[in-house]
Coordinates of C-alpha atoms and ligand atoms in Angstrom, one line a residue:
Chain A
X2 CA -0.1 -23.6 32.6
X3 CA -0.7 -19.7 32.3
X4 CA -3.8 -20.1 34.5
X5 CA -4.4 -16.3 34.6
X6 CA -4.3 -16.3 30.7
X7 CA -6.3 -19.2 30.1
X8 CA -9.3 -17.3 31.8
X9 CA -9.0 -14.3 30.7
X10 CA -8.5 -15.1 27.2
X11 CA -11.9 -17.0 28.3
X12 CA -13.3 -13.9 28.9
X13 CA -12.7 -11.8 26.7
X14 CA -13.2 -14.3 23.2
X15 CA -17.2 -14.9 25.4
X16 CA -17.1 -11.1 25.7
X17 CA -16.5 -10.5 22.1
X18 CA -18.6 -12.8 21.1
X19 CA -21.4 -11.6 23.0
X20 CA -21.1 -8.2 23.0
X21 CA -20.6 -8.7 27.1
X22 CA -19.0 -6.8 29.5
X23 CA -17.7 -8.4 32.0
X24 CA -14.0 -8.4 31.5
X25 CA -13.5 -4.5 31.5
X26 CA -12.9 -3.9 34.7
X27 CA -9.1 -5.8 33.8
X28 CA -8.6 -3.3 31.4
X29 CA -6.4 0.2 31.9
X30 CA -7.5 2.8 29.4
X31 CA -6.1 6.9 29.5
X32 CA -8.3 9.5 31.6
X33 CA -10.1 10.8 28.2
X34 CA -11.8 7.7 27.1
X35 CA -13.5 4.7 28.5
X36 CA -12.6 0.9 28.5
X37 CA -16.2 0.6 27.1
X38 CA -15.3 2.3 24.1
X39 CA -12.0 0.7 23.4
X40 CA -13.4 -2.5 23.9
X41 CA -16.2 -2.0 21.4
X42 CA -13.6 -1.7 18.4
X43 CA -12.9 -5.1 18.9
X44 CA -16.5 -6.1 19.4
X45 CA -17.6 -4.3 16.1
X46 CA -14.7 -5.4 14.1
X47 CA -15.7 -8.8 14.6
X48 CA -19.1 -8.8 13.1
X49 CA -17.7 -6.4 10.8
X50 CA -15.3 -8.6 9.4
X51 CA -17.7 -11.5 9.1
X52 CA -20.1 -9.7 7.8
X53 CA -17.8 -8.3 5.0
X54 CA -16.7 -12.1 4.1
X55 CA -19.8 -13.3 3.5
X56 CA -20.8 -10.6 1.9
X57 CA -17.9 -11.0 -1.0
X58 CA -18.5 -14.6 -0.7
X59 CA -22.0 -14.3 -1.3
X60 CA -22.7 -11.4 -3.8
X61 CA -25.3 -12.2 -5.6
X62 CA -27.3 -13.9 -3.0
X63 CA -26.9 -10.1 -1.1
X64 CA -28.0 -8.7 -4.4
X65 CA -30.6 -10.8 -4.4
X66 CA -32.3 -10.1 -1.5
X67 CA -31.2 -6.7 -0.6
X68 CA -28.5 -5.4 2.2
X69 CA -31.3 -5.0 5.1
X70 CA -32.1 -9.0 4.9
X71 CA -29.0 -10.3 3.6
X72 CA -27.4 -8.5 6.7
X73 CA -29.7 -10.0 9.3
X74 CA -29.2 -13.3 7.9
X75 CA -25.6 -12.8 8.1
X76 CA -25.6 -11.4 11.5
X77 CA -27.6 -14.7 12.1
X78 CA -25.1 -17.1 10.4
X79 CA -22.3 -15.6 12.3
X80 CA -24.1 -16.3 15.7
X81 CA -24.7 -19.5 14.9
X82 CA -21.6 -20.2 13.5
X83 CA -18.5 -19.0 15.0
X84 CA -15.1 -19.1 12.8
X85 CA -13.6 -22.0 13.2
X86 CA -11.1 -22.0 10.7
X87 CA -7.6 -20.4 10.3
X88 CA -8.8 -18.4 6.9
X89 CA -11.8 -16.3 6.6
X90 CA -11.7 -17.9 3.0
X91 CA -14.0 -20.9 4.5
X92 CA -16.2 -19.3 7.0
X93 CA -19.2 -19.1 4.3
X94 CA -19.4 -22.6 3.6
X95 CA -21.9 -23.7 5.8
X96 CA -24.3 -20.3 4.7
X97 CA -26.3 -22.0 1.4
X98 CA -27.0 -25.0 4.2
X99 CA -28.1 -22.3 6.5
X100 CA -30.3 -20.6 4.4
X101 CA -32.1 -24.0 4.3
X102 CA -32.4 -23.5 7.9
X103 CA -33.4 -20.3 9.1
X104 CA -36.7 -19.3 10.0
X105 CA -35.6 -16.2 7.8
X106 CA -35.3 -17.2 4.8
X107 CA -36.2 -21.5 4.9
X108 CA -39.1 -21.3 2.5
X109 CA -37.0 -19.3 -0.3
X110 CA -35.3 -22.7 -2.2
X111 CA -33.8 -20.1 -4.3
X112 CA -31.6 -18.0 -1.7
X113 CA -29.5 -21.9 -1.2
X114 CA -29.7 -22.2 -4.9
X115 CA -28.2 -19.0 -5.5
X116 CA -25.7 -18.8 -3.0
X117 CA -24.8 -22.6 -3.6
X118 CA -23.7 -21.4 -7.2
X119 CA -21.4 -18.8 -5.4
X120 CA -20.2 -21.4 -3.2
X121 CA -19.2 -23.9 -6.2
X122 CA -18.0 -21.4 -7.7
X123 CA -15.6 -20.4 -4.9
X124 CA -14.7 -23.5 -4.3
X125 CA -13.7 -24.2 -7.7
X126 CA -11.2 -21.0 -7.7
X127 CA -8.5 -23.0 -5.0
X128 CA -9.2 -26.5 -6.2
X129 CA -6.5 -29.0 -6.6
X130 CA -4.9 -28.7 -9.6
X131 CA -5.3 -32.5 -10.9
X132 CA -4.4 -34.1 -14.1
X133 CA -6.3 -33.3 -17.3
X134 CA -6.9 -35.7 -19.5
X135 CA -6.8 -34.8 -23.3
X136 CA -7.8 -35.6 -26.6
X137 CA -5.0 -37.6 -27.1
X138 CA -5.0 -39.8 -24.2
X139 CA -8.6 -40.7 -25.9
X140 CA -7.1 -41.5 -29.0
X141 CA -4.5 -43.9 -27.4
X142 CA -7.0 -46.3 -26.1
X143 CA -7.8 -49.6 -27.7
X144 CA -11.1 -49.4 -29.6
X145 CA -11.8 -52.8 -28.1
X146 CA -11.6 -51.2 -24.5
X147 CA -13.5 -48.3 -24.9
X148 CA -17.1 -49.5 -23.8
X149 CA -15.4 -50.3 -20.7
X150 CA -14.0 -47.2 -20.4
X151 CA -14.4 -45.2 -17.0
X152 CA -13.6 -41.1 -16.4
X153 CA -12.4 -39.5 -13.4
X154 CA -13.8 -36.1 -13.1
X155 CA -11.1 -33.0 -12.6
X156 CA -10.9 -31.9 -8.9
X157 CA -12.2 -28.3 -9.8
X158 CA -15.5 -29.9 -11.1
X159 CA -19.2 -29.2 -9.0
X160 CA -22.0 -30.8 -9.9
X161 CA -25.3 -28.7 -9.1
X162 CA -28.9 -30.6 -8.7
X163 CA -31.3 -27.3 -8.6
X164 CA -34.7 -27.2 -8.7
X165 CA -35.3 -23.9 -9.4
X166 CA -34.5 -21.0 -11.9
X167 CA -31.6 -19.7 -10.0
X168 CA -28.8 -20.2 -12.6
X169 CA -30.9 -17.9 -14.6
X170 CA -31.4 -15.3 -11.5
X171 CA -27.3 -15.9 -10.7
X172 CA -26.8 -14.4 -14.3
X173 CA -29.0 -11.5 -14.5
X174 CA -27.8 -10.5 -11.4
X175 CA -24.2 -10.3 -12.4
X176 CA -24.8 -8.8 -15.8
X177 CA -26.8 -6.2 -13.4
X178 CA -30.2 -7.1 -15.8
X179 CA -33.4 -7.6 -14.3
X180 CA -34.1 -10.9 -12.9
X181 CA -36.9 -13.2 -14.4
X182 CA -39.5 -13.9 -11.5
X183 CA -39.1 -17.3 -9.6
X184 CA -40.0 -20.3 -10.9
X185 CA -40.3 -23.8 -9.4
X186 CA -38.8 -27.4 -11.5
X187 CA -40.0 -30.6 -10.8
X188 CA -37.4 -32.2 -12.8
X189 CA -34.0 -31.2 -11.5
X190 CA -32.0 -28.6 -13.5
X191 CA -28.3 -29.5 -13.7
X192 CA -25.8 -26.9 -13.5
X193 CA -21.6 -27.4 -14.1
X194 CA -19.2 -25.4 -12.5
X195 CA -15.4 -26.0 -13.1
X196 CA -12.0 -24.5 -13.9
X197 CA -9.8 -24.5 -17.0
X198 CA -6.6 -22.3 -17.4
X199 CA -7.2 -20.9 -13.9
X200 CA -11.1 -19.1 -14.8
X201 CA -14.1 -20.3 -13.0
X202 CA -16.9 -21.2 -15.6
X203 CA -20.2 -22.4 -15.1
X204 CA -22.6 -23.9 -17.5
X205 CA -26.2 -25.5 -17.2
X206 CA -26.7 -29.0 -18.7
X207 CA -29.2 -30.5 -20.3
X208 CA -31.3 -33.3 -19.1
X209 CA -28.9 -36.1 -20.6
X210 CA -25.7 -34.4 -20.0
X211 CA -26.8 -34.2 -16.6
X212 CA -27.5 -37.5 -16.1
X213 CA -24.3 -38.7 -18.3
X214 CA -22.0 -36.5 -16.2
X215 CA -24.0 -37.9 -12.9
X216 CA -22.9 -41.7 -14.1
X217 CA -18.9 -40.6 -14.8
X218 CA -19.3 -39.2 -10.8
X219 CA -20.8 -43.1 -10.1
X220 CA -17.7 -44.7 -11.7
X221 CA -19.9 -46.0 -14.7
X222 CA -18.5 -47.2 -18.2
X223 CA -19.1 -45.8 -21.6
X224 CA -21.3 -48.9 -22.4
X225 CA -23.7 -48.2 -19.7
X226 CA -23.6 -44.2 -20.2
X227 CA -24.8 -45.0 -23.9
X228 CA -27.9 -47.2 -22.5
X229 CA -29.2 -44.6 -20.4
X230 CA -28.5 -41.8 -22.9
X231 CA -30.8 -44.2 -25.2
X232 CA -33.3 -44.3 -22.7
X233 CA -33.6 -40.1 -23.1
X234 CA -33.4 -39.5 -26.7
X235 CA -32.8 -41.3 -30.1
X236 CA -31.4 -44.8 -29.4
X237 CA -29.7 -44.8 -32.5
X238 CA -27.5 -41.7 -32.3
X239 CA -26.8 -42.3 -28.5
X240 CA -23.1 -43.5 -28.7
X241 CA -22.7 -40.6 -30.9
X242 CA -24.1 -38.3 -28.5
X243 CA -22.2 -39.4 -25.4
X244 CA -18.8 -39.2 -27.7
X245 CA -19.7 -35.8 -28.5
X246 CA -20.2 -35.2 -24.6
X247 CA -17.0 -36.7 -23.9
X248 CA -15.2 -34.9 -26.7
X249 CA -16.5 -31.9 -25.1
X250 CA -15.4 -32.6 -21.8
X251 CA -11.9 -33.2 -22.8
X252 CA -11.8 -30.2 -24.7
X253 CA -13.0 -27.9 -21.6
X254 CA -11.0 -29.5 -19.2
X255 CA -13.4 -31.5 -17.3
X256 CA -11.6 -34.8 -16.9
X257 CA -8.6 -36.0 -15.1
X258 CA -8.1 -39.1 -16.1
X259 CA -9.5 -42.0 -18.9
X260 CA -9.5 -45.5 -17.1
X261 CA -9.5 -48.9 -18.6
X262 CA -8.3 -52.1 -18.3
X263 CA -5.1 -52.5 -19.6
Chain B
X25 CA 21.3 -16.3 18.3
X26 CA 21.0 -17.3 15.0
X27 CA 22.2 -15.0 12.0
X28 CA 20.4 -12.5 10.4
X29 CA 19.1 -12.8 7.2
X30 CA 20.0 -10.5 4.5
X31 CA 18.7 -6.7 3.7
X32 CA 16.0 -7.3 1.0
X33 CA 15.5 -3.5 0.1
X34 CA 12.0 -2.1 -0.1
X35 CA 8.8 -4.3 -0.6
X36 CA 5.3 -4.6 -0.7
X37 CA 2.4 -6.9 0.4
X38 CA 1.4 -8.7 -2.4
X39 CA -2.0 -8.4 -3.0
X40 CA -4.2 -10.0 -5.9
X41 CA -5.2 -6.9 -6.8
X42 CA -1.9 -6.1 -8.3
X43 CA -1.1 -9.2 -10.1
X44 CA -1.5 -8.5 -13.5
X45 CA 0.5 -5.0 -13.3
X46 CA 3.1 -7.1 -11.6
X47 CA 3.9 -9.7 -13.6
X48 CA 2.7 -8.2 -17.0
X49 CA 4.9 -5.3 -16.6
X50 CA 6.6 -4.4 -19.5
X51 CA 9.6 -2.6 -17.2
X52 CA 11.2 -3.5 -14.3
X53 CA 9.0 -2.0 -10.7
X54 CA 11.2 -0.4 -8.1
X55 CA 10.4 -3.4 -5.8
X56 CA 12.7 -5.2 -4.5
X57 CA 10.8 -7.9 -2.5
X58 CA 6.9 -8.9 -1.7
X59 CA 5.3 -10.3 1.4
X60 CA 2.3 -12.7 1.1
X61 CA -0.1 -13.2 3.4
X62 CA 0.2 -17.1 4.2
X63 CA -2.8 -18.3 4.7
X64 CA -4.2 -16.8 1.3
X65 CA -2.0 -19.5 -0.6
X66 CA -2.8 -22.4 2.2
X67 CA -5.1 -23.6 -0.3
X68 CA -5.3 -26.7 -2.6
X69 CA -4.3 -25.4 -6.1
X70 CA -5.5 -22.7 -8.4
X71 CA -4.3 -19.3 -9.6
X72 CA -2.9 -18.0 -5.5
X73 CA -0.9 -20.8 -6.1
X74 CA 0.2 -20.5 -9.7
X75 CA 0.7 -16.4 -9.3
X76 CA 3.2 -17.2 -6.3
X77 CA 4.7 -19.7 -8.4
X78 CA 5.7 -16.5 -11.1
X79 CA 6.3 -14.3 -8.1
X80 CA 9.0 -16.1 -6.9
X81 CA 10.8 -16.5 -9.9
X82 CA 11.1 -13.1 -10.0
X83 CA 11.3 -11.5 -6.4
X84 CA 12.5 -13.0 -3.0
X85 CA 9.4 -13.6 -0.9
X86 CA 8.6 -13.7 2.5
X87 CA 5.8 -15.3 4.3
X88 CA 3.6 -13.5 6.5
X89 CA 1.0 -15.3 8.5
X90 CA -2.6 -14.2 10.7
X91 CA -3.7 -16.8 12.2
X92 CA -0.5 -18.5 14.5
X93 CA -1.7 -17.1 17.5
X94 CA 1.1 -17.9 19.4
X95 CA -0.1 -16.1 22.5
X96 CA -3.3 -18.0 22.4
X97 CA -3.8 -20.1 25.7
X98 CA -5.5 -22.8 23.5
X99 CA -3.2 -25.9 22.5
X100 CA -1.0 -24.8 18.7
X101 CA -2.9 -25.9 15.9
X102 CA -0.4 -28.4 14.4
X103 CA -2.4 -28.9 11.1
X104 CA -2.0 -25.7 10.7
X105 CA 1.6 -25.5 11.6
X106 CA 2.3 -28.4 9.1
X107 CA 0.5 -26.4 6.1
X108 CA 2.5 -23.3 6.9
X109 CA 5.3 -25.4 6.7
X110 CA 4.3 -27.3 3.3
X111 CA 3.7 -23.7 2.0
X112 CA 7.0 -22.6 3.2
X113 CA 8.9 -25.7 1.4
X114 CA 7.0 -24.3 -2.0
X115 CA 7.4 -21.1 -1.3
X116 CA 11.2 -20.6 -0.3
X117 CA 10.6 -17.3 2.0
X118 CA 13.7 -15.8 3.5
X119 CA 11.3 -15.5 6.5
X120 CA 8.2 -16.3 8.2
X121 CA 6.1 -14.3 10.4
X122 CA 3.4 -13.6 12.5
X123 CA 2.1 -11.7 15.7
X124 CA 2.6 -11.7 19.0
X125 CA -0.9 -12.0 19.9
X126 CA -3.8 -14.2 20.2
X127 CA -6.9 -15.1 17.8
X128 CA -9.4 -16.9 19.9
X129 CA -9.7 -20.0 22.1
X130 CA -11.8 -22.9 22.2
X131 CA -12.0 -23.8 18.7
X132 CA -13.1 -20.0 17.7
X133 CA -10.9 -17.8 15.4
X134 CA -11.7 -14.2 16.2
X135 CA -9.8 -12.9 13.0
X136 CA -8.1 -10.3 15.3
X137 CA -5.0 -10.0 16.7
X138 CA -6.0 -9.3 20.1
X139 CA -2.7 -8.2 22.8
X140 CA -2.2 -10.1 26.0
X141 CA -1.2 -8.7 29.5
X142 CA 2.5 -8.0 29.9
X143 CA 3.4 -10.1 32.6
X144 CA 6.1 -12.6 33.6
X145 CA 3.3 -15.9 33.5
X146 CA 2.5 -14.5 29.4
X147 CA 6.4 -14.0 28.6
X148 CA 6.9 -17.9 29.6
X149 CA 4.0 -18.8 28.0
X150 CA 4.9 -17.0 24.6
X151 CA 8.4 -17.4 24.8
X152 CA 7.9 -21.0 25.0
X153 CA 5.5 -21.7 22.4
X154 CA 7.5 -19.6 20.0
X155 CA 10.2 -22.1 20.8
X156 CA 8.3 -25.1 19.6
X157 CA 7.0 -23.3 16.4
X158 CA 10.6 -22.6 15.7
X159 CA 11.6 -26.4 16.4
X160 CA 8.5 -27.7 14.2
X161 CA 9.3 -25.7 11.2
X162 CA 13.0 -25.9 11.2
X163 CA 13.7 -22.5 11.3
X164 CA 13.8 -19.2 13.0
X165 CA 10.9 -17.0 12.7
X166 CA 10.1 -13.1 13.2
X167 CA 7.3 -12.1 15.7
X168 CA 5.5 -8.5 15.1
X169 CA 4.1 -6.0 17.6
X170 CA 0.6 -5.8 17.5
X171 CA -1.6 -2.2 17.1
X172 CA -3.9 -2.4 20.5
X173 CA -7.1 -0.4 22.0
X174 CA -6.6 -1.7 25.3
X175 CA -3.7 -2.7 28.0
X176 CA -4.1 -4.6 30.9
X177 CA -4.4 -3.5 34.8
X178 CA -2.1 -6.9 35.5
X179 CA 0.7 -6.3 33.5
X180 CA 3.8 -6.1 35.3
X181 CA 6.3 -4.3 32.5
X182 CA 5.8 -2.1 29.4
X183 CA 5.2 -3.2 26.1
X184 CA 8.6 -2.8 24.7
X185 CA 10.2 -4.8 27.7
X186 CA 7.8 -7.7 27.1
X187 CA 8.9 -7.4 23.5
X188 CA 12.1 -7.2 23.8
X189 CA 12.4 -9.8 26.3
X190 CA 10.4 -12.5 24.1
X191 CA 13.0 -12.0 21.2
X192 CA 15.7 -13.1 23.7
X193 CA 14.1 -16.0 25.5
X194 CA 12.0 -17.2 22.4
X195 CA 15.3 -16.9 20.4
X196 CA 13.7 -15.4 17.3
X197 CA 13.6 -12.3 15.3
X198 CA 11.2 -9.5 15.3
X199 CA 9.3 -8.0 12.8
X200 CA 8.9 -4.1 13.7
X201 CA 5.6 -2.5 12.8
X202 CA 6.4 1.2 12.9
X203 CA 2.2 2.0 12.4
X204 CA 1.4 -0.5 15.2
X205 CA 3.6 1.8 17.6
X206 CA 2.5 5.0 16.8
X207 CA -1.1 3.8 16.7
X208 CA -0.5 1.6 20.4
X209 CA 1.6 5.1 21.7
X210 CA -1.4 7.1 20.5
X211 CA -3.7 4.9 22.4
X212 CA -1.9 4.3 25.5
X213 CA -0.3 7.4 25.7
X214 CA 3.7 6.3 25.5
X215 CA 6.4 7.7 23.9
X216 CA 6.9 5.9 20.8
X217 CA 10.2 7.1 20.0
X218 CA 11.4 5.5 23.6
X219 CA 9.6 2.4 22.1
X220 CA 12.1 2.2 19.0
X221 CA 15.0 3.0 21.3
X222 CA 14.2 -0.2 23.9
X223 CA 14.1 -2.6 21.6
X224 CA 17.7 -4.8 20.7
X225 CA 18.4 -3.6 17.1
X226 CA 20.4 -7.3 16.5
X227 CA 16.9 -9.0 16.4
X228 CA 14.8 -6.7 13.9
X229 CA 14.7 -8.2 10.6
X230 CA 11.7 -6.4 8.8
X231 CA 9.6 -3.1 9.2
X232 CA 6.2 -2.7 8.4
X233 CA 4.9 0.8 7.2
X234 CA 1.1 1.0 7.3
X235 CA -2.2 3.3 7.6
X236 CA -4.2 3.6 10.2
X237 CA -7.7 5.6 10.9
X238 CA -9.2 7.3 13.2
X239 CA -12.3 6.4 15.6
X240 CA -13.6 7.7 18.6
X241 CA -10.7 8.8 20.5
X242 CA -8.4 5.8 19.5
X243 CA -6.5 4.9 16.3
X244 CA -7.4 1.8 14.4
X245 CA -5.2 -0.5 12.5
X246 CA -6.7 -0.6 9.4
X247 CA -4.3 -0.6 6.6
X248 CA -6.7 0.6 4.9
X249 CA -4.9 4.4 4.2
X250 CA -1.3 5.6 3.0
X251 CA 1.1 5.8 5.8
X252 CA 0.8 8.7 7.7
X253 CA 4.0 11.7 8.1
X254 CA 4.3 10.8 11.9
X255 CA 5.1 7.1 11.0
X256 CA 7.2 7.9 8.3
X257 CA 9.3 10.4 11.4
X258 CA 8.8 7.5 13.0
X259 CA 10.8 5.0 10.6
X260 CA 13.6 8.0 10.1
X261 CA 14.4 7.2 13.9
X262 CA 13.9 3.4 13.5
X263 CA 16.3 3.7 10.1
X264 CA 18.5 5.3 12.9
X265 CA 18.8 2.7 15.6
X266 CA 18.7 -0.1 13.6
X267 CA 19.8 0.6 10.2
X268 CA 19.3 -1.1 7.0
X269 CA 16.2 -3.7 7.5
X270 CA 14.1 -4.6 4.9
X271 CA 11.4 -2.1 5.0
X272 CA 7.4 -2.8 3.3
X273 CA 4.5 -1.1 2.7
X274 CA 1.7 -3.3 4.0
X275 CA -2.1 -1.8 2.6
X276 CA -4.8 -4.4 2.7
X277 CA -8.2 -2.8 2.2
X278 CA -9.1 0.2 0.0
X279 CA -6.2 -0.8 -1.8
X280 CA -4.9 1.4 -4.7
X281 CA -3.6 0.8 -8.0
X282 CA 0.3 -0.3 -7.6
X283 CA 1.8 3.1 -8.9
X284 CA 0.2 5.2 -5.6
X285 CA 1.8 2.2 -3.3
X286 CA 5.2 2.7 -4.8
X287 CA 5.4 6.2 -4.3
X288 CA 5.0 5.7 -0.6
X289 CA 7.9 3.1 -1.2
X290 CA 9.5 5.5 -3.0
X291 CA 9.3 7.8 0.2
X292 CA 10.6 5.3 2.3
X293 CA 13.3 4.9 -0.1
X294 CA 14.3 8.4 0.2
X295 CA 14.0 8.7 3.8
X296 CA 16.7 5.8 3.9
X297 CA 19.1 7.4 1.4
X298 CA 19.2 10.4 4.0
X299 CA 20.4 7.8 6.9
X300 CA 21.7 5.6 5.7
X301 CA 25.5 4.7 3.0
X302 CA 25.5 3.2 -0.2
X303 CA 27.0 0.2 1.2
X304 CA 24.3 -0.3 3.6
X305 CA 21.8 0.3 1.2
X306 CA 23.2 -2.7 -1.2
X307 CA 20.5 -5.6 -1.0
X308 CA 21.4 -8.7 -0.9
X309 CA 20.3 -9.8 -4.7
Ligands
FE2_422 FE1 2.0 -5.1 10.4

């Protein structure tokens, strides 16, 4: 083994990492500059990088709460959490989970909110293509199978459980308006992000849709999705409703696949 | 040795930036080729996926990859050897490539492509870990010379000894940054010309053209400006020694729109016409 390698890749990856010095003296640098210096580019290109990542990653969150703060939480996130993966694409994806964390920023809900909208959102970009069911594959089915009739989400869908106002912050920041003040939910706000022909959309359900679109993630049949949607509103209108839902989804590319018993 | 693959022309790095102009163009561009940057399109599915998909259709690709590390001391990262090798199935590159250098340790990714000591204990190392990428993936690949700040008190040879003699026991191809050795003969004071000259012109398969800027008393490789006029001198004498190699312009921040890119192209076009026949200028397609 490259014993000589292995420590002083050792070294210097530490070094980096903690803006350290102690592996200069095995650098050779020309008369007019210092190995200090030429060191230092590679120290400052690390953070740099990160920083710049995150910072795409995580626009509106950094809009949100300004470059000073969003900075020192970044600075923060990248101490704590080193790169670990082969593309920069994924070093964010622990950040809305660390905003839940740090002393910074723990007792903002919204900042995790915020940035876990950006983070769906990402995520839904490189998704697995999947299936999408359509229209016709619902017409296809047997009526006499249909209250037994089970829905596998599309790969691209994200399911958000907020309990703030921060889809409504997200989109004021991006249209550059003036965000509405924080607010505070006890019931839990549903927001839908997903792709269809290759564009990231997002959309916040209602109460019902929420709940319907939570049971299709359980593996639960038409039948049961109209009992609970009669539990919410009108009892008599609920099968319509949820057909209407589903018609909906198929239209917006939400579902994969239609399962029943053949 | 195995053969070379085929003059491509004049390429770019394909950036998303430029996709629409691309493939919505209503003429045909004066590109003859595009590189893409591996691990962007390492991903599940999605538009990277579907915009390579119409790319290739239209232009040959090659694969160009960050994150190999093959001079890393830590062990290779299979999984990600065997999704650069699913992308390469899908993708069909006439070549893959990455750096000789190393990106962390211990788990960590650096995102850098930080140099290693020139010495006879990092030539066997390298050498043979390039061996078993080659062997894992079926193929041959090209390794590139890296831009650096800093060089090493232990190594034992110069840069383009350590190079050259990689290529040779490795068995593979190199990829020929011109930027990254004007930049590295700026920083460490060599002759950059004598650089070109050392290396074996039967092993260069691809040039890189790039900008660099300037900090505190070094050059930085930021491809982040147009190629400077002492690369392009430079490429006049790589053109030279090794004539006719497929020849991009690689720009990956501050990126402008396509038409300022392939003007530099166009330079490099014109610089080749100069050196080099006709018949050597005929690409492959
Ligand atoms: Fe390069």
């Amino acid at each position: 083994m490259a014993k000589n390698l292995v420590e002083l890749q050792s070294q210097m990856q530490s070094d980096i990492l903690k803006r350290e010095s102690g592996v200069l003296k095995r650098f050779s640098v020309p008369k007019h500059t210092t190995a200090e210096k030429r060191f230092a580019v590679y120290q400052d290109a690390y953070q740099i990088r990160l920083v710049e990542v995150l910072s795409e990653d995580y626009e509106v969150t950094w809009k949100y709460l300004g470059d000073e703060q969003f900075y020192q939480l970044a600075v923060e996130y990248i101490k704590t959490h080193p790169s670990d993966q082969t593309n920069m694409r994924w070093f964010g994806r622990h950040f809305p989970e660390f905003l839940t964390q740090s002393p910074l920023s723990s007792d903002h809900p919204v900042l995790t909110e915020i940035a876990s909208i950006e983070k769906a959102l990402d995520d839904a970009f490189d998704a697995a293509d999947g299936d999408t069911a359509t229209m016709e594959d619902l017409a296809a089915i047997p009526p006499e199978v249909i209250s037994d009739l089970t829905f596998k989400l599309h790969p691209t869908c994200r399911l958000l459980r907020q309990k703030t106002n921060a889809l409504d912050i997200y989109m004021a920041l991006v249209n550059e308006q003036t965000p509405d003040p924080l607010e505070s939910f006890d019931e839990t706000k549903y927001t839908l992000v997903w792709r269809s022909d290759m564009m990231c959309q997002y959309r916040a359900l209602d109460a019902e849709e929420g709940m319907l679109v939570d049971l299709m993630l359980e593996g639960k049949d038409f039948a049961l999705m109209c009992e609970m949607a009669a539990t919410m509103q009108d009892a008599d209108s609920a099968a319509s409703r949820v057909a209407g839902h589903i018609t909906n989804w198929l239209q917006s590319q939400m579902i994969s696949q239609l399962i029943f018993a053949k | 040795m195995v053969e070379k693959p085929p003059f491509l022309g004049f390429g770019l790095g394909l950036r998303p930036q430029h996709y629409p102009e691309i493939l919505d163009a209503d003429k045909e561009l004066p590109i003859d080729w595009f590189e893409i940057i591996s691990e962007n399109y390492m991903v599940e599915g999605g538009r990277p996926l579907q915009m390579l998909d119409r790319i290739k259709e239209r232009y040959p690709v090659v694969m160009h990859g960050v994150s190999m590390s093959i001079a890393s001391t830590a062990p290779l990262n299979m999984e990600y050897l065997a999704r650069l090798k699913k992308l390469a199935d899908h993708a069909n590159p006439k070549w893959i490539s990455d750096h000789l250098c190393w990106t962390g340790v211990h788990g960590v990714n650096l995102h850098d492509l930080l140099p290693i000591p020139y010495t006879e204990e990092a030539l066997n190392h390298v050498a043979g870990r390039i061996s078993k990428v080659q062997d894992f993936l079926g193929r041959c690949i090209a390794i590139e010379n890296v831009s650096s700040y800093i060089e090493f008190k232990e190594s034992e040879m110069d840069e383009w000894t350590f190079v050259s003699e990689i290529a040779k026991r490795a068995d593979c191809w190199l990829l020929l940054d011109v930027n990254n050795v004007f930049v590295s003969g700026q920083n460490h004071q060599f002759d950059d010309g004598n650089f070109i000259e050392q290396i074996p012109v039967e092993r260069v398969v691809q040039f890189h053209l790039a900008g660099h800027s300037e900090g505190e008393d070094v050059l930085i490789d930021t491809h982040d400006q147009p190629v400077c006029d002492e690369v392009f001198e430079l490429y006049e004498k790589a053109l030279k020694r090794f004539g006719p190699v497929s020849t991009m312009i690689e720009r990956d921040d501050n990126i402008p729109p396509l038409a300022e890119l392939l003007d530099e192209l166009n330079r490099a076009r014109q610089i080749a016409s100069g050196i080099l026949s006709p018949e050597q200028l005929k690409t492959a397609a």
